[in-house]
PDB file of C-alpha atoms in Angstrom:
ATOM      1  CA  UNK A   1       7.019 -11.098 -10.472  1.00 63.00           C
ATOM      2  CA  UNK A   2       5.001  -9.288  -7.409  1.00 77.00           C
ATOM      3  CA  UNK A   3       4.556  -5.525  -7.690  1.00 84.00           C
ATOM      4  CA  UNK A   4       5.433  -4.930  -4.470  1.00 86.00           C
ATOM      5  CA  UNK A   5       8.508  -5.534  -2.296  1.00 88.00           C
ATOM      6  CA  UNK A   6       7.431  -6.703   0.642  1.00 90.00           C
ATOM      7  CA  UNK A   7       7.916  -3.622   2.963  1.00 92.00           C
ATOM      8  CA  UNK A   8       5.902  -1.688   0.435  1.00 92.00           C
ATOM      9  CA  UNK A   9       3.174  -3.800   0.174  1.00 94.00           C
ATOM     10  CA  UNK A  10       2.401  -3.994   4.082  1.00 95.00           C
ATOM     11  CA  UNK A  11       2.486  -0.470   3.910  1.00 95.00           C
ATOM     12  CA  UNK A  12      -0.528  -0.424   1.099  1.00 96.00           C
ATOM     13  CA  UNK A  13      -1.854  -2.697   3.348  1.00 96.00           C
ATOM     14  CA  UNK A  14      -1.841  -0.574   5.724  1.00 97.00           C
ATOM     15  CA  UNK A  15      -2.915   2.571   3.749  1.00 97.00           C
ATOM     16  CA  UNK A  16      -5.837   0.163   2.698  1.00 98.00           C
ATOM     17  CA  UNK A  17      -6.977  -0.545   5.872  1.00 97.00           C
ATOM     18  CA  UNK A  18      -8.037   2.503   6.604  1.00 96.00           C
ATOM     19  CA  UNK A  19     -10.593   2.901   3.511  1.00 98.00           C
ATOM     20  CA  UNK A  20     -14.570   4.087   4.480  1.00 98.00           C
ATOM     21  CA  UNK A  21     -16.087   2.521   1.819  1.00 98.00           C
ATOM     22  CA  UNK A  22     -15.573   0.237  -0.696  1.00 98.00           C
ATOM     23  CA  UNK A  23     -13.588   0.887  -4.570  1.00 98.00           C
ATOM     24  CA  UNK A  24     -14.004  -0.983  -7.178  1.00 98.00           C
ATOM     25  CA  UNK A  25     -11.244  -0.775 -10.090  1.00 98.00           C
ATOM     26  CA  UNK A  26     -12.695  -1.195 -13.747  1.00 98.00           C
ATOM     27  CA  UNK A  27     -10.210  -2.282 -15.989  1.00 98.00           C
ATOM     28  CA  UNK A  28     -11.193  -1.457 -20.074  1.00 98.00           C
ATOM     29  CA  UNK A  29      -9.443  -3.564 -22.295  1.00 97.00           C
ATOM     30  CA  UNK A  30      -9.442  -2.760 -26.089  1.00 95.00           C
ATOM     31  CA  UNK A  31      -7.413  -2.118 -29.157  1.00 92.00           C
ATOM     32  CA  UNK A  32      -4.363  -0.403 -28.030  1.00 87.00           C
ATOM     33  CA  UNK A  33      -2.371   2.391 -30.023  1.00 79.00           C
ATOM     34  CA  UNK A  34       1.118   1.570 -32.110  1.00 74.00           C
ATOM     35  CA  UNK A  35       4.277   1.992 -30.493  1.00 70.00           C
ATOM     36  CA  UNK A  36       6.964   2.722 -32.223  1.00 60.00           C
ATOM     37  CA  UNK A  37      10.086   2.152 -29.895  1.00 59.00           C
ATOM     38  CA  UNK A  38      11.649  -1.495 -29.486  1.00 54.00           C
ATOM     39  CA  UNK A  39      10.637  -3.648 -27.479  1.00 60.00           C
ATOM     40  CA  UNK A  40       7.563  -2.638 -26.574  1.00 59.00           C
ATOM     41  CA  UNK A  41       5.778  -4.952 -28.630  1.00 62.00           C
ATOM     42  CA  UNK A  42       7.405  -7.492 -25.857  1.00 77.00           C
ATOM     43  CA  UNK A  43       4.739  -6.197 -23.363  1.00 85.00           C
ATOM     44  CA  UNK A  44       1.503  -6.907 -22.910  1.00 91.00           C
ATOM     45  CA  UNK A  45       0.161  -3.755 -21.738  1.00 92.00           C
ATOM     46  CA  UNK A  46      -3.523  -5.099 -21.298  1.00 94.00           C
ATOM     47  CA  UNK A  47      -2.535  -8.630 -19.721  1.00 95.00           C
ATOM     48  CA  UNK A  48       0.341  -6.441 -16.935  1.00 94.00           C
ATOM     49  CA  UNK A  49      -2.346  -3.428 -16.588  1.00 96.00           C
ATOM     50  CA  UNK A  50      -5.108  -6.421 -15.175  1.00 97.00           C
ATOM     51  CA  UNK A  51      -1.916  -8.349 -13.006  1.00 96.00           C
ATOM     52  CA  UNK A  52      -1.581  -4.649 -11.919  1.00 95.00           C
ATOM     53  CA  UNK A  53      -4.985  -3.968 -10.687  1.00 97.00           C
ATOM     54  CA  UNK A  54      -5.536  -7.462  -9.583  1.00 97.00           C
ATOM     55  CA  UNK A  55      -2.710  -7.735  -7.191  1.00 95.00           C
ATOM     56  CA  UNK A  56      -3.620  -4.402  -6.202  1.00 96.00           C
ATOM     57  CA  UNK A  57      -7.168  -5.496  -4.822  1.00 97.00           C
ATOM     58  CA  UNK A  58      -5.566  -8.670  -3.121  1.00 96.00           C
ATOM     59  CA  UNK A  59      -4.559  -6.012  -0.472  1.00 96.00           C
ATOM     60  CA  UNK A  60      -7.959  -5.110   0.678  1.00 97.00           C
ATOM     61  CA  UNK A  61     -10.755  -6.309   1.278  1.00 97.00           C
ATOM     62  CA  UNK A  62     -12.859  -3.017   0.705  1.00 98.00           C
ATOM     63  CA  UNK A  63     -11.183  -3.058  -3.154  1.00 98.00           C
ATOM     64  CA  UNK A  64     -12.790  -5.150  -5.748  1.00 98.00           C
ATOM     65  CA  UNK A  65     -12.037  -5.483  -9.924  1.00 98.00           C
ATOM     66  CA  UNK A  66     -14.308  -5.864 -12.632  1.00 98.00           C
ATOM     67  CA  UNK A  67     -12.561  -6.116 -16.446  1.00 98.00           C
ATOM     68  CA  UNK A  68     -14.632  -5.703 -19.406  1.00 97.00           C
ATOM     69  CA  UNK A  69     -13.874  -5.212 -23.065  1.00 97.00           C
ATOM     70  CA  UNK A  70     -14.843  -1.271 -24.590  1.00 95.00           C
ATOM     71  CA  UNK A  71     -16.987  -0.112 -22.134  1.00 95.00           C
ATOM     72  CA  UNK A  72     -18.887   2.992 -22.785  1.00 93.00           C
ATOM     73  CA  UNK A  73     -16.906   6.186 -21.934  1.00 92.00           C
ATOM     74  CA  UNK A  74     -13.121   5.524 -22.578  1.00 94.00           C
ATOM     75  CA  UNK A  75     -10.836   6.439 -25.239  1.00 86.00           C
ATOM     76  CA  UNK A  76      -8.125   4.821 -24.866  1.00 94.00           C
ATOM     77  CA  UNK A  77      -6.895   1.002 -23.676  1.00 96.00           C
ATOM     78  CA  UNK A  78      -6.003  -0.787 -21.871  1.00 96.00           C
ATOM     79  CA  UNK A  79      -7.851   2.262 -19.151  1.00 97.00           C
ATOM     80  CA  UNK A  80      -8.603   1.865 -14.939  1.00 98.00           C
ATOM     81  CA  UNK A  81     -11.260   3.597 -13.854  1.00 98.00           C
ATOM     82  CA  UNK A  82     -11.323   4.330  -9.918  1.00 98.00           C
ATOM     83  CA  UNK A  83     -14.964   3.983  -8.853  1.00 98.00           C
ATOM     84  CA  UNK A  84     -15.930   4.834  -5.186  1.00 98.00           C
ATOM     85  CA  UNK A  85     -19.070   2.036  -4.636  1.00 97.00           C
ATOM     86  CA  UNK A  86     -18.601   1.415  -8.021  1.00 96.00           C
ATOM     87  CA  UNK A  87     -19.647   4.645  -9.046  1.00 97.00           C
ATOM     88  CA  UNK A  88     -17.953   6.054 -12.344  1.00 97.00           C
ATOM     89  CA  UNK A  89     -17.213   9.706 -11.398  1.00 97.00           C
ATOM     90  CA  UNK A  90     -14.959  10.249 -14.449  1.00 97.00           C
ATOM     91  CA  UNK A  91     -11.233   9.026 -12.663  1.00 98.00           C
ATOM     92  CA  UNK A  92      -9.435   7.198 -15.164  1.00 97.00           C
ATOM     93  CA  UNK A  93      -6.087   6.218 -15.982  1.00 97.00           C
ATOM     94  CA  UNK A  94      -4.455   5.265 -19.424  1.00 96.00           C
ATOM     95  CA  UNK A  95      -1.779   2.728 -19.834  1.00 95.00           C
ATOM     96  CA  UNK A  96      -0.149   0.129 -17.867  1.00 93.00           C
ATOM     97  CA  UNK A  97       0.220   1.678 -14.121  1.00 91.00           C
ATOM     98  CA  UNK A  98       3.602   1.023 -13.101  1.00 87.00           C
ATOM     99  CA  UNK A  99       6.339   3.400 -11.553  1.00 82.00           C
ATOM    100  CA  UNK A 100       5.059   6.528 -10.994  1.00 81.00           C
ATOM    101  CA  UNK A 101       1.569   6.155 -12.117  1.00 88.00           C
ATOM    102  CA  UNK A 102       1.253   2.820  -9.487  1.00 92.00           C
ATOM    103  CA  UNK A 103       1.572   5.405  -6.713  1.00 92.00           C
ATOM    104  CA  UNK A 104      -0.477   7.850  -8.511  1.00 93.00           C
ATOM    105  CA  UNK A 105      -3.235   4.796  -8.514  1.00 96.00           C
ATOM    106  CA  UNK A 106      -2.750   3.903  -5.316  1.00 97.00           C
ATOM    107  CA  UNK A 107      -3.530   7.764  -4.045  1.00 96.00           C
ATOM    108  CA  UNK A 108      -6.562   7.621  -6.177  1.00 97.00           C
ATOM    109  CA  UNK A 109      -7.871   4.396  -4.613  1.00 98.00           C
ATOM    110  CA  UNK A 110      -7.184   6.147  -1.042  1.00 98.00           C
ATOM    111  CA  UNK A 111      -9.434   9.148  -2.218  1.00 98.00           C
ATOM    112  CA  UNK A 112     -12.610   7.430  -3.577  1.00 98.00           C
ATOM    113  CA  UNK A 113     -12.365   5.609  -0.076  1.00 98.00           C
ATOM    114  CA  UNK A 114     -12.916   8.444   1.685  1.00 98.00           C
ATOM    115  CA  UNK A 115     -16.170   9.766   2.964  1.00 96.00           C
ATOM    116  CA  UNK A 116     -14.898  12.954   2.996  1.00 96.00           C
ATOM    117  CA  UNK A 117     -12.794  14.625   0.607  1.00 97.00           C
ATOM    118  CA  UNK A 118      -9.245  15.165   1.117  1.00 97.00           C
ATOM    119  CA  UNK A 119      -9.391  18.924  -0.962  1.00 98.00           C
ATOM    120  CA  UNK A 120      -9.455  22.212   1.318  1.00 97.00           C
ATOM    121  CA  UNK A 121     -12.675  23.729   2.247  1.00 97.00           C
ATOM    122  CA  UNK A 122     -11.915  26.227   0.174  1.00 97.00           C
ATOM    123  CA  UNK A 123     -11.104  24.111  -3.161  1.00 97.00           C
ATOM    124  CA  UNK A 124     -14.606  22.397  -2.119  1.00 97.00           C
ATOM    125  CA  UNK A 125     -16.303  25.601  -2.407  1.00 96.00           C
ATOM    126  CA  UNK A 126     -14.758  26.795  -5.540  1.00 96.00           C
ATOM    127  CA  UNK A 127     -15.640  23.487  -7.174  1.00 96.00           C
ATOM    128  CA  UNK A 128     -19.274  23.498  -5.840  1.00 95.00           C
ATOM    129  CA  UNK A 129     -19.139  27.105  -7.826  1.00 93.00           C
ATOM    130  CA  UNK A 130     -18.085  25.525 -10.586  1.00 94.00           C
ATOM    131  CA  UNK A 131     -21.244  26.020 -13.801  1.00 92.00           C
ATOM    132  CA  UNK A 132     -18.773  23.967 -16.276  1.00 94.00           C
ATOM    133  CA  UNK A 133     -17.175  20.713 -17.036  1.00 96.00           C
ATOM    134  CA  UNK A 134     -13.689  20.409 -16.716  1.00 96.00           C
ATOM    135  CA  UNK A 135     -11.632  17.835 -18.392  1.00 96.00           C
ATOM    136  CA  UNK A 136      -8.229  17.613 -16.808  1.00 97.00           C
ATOM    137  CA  UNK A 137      -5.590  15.103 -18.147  1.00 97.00           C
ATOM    138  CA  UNK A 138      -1.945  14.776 -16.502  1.00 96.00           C
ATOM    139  CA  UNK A 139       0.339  13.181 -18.792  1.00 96.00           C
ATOM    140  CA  UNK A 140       3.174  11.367 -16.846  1.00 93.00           C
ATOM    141  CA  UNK A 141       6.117   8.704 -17.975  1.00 86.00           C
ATOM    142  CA  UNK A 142       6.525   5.460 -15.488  1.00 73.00           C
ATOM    143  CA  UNK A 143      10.073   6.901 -13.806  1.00 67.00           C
TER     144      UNK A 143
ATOM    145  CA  UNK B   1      -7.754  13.498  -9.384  1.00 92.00           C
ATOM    146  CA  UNK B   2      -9.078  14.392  -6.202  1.00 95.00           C
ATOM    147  CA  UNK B   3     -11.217  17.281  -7.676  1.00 96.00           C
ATOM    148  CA  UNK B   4     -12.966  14.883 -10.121  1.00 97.00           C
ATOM    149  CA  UNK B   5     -13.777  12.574  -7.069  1.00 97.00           C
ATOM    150  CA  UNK B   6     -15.395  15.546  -5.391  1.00 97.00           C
ATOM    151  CA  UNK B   7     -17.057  17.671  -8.048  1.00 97.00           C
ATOM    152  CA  UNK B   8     -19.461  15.532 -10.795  1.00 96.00           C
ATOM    153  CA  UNK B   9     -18.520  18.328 -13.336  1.00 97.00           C
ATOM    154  CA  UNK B  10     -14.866  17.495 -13.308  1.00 97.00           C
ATOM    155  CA  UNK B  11     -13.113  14.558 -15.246  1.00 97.00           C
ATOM    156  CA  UNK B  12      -9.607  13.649 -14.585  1.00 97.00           C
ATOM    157  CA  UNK B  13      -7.097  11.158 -16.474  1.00 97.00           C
ATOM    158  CA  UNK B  14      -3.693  10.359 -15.749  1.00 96.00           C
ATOM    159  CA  UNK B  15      -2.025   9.211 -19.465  1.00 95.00           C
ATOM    160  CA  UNK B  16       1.224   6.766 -19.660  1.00 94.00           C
ATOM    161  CA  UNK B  17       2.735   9.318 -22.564  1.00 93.00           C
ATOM    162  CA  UNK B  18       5.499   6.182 -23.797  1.00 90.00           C
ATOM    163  CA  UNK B  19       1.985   4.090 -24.490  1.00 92.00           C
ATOM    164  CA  UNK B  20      -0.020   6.731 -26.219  1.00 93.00           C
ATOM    165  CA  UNK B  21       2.813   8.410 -28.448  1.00 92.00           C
ATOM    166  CA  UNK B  22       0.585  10.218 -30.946  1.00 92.00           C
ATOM    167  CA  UNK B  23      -1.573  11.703 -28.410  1.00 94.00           C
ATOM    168  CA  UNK B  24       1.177  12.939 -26.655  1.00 94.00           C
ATOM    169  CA  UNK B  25       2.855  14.253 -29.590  1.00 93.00           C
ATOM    170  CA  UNK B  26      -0.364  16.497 -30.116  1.00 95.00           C
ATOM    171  CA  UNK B  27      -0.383  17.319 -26.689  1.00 95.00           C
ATOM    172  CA  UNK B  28       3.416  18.132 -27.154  1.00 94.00           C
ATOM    173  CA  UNK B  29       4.609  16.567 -23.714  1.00 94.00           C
ATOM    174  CA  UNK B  30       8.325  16.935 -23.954  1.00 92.00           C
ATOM    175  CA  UNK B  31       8.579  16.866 -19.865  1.00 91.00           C
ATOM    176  CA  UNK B  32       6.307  15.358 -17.215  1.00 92.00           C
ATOM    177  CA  UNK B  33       3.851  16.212 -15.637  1.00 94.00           C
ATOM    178  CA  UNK B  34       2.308  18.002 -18.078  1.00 96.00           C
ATOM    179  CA  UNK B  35      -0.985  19.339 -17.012  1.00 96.00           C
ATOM    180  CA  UNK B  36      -3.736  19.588 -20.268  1.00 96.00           C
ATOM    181  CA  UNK B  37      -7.033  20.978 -19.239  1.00 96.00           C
ATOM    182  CA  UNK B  38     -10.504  20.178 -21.734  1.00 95.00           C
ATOM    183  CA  UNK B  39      -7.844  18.904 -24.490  1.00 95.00           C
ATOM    184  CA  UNK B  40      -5.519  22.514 -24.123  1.00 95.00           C
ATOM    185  CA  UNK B  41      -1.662  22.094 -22.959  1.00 95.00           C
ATOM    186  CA  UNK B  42      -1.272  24.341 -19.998  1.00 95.00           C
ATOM    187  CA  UNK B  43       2.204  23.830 -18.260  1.00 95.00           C
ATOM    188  CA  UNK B  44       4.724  21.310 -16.854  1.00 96.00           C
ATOM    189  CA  UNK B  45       5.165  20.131 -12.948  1.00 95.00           C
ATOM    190  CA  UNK B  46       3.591  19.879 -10.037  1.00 94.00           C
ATOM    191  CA  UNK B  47       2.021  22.543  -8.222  1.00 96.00           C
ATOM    192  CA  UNK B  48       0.320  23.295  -4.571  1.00 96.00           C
ATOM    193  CA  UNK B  49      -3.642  22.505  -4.879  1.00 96.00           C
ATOM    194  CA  UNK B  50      -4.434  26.474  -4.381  1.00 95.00           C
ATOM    195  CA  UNK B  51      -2.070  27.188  -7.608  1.00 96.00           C
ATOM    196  CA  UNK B  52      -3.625  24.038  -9.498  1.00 96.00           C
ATOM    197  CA  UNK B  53      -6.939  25.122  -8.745  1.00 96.00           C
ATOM    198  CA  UNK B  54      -6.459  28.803  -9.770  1.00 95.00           C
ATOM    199  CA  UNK B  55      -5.071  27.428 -13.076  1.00 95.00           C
ATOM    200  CA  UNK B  56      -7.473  25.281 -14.323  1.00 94.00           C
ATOM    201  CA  UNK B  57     -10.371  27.496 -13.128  1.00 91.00           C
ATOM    202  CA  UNK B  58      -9.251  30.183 -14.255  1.00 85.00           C
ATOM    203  CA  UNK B  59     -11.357  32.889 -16.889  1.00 64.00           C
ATOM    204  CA  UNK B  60      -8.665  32.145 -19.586  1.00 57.00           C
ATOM    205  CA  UNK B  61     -10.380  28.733 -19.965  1.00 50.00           C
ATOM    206  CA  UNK B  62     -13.921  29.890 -20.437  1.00 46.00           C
TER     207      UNK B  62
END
């Protein structure tokens, strides 16, 4: 089954088109946590999360994938990491990407293709201020 | 998201709660999105990105 109806994927294509440089998508397999609710042992969160990505990066050519088992740096699986020039600036998302989280990705691929960011000047300063790390994780549900 | 593609000292993950159940029982997500900043539950929703900003910079978090 595609990910996309067709009207929405001409419009990624779209969004796509317009990317400054190129993004490469990192998908992590490795051992995944226990779910307890039925039927989820049905999925296969790893196999769906690659389809994902994979039919994802068929709409550009400026977006690439690489998959590899436990890299260094994730703690979870199956894990996408959004990597402008296939940089690893610390963007990742845990668990399949569907629903809400697909759009979520898609946003995420638009940003690392930017030259510029899309934050005010303001936020930019603030960050560039900033004499910490900051971990920041946004838990979501796919609807 | 955005902030970790422009700053190198911010990380940012986005977390499928339904796959990672015991994670986000600790992180006690009951309603999405739930915002967690350097493994500390903050609050629920979406905000503006001057409100997010203040938030997760501010002094309570040093």
């Amino acid at each position: 089954m595609a990910i996309f109806r067709p009207e929405d994927e001409a419009r990624v294509r779209e969004l796509f088109a317009k990317l400054e440089r190129p993004v490469e998508l990192l998908v992590a397999h490795g051992p995944e946590e226990e779910m307890a609710h039925v039927g989820a042992r049905d999925i296969d969160f790893a196999a769906e999360t690659e389809r994902v990505v994979r039919e994802l990066a068929e709409l550009s050519p400026s977006v690439s994938v690489r998959v590899e088992e436990q890299p260094d740096g994730f703690d979870r699986y199956p894990a996408v990491s959004v990597q402008p020039e296939g940089r690893d600036v610390g963007v990742r998302y845990y668990g399949l990407p569907w629903g809400y989280e697909l759009g979520s990705l898609i946003g995420a691929v638009l940003e690392a293709g930017r030259a510029e960011s899309s934050l005010s000047a303001e936020t930019l300063e603030r960050l560039a201020s900033l004499d910490r790390d900051l971990a920041i994780d946004v838990f979501v549900t796919p609807t | 998201m955005k902030m970790a593609f422009a700053s190198p000292r911010v990380r940012a993950s986005g977390i499928e709660s339904s796959e990672f159940p015991a994670l986000a029982d600790r992180m006690e997500v009951y309603s999405v999105p739930r915002i967690v900043v350097d493994g500390v539950p903050q609050w629920d929703g979406s905000v503006p990105e001057r409100v997010f900003v203040d938030r997760v910079l501010a002094p309570s978090f040093d």
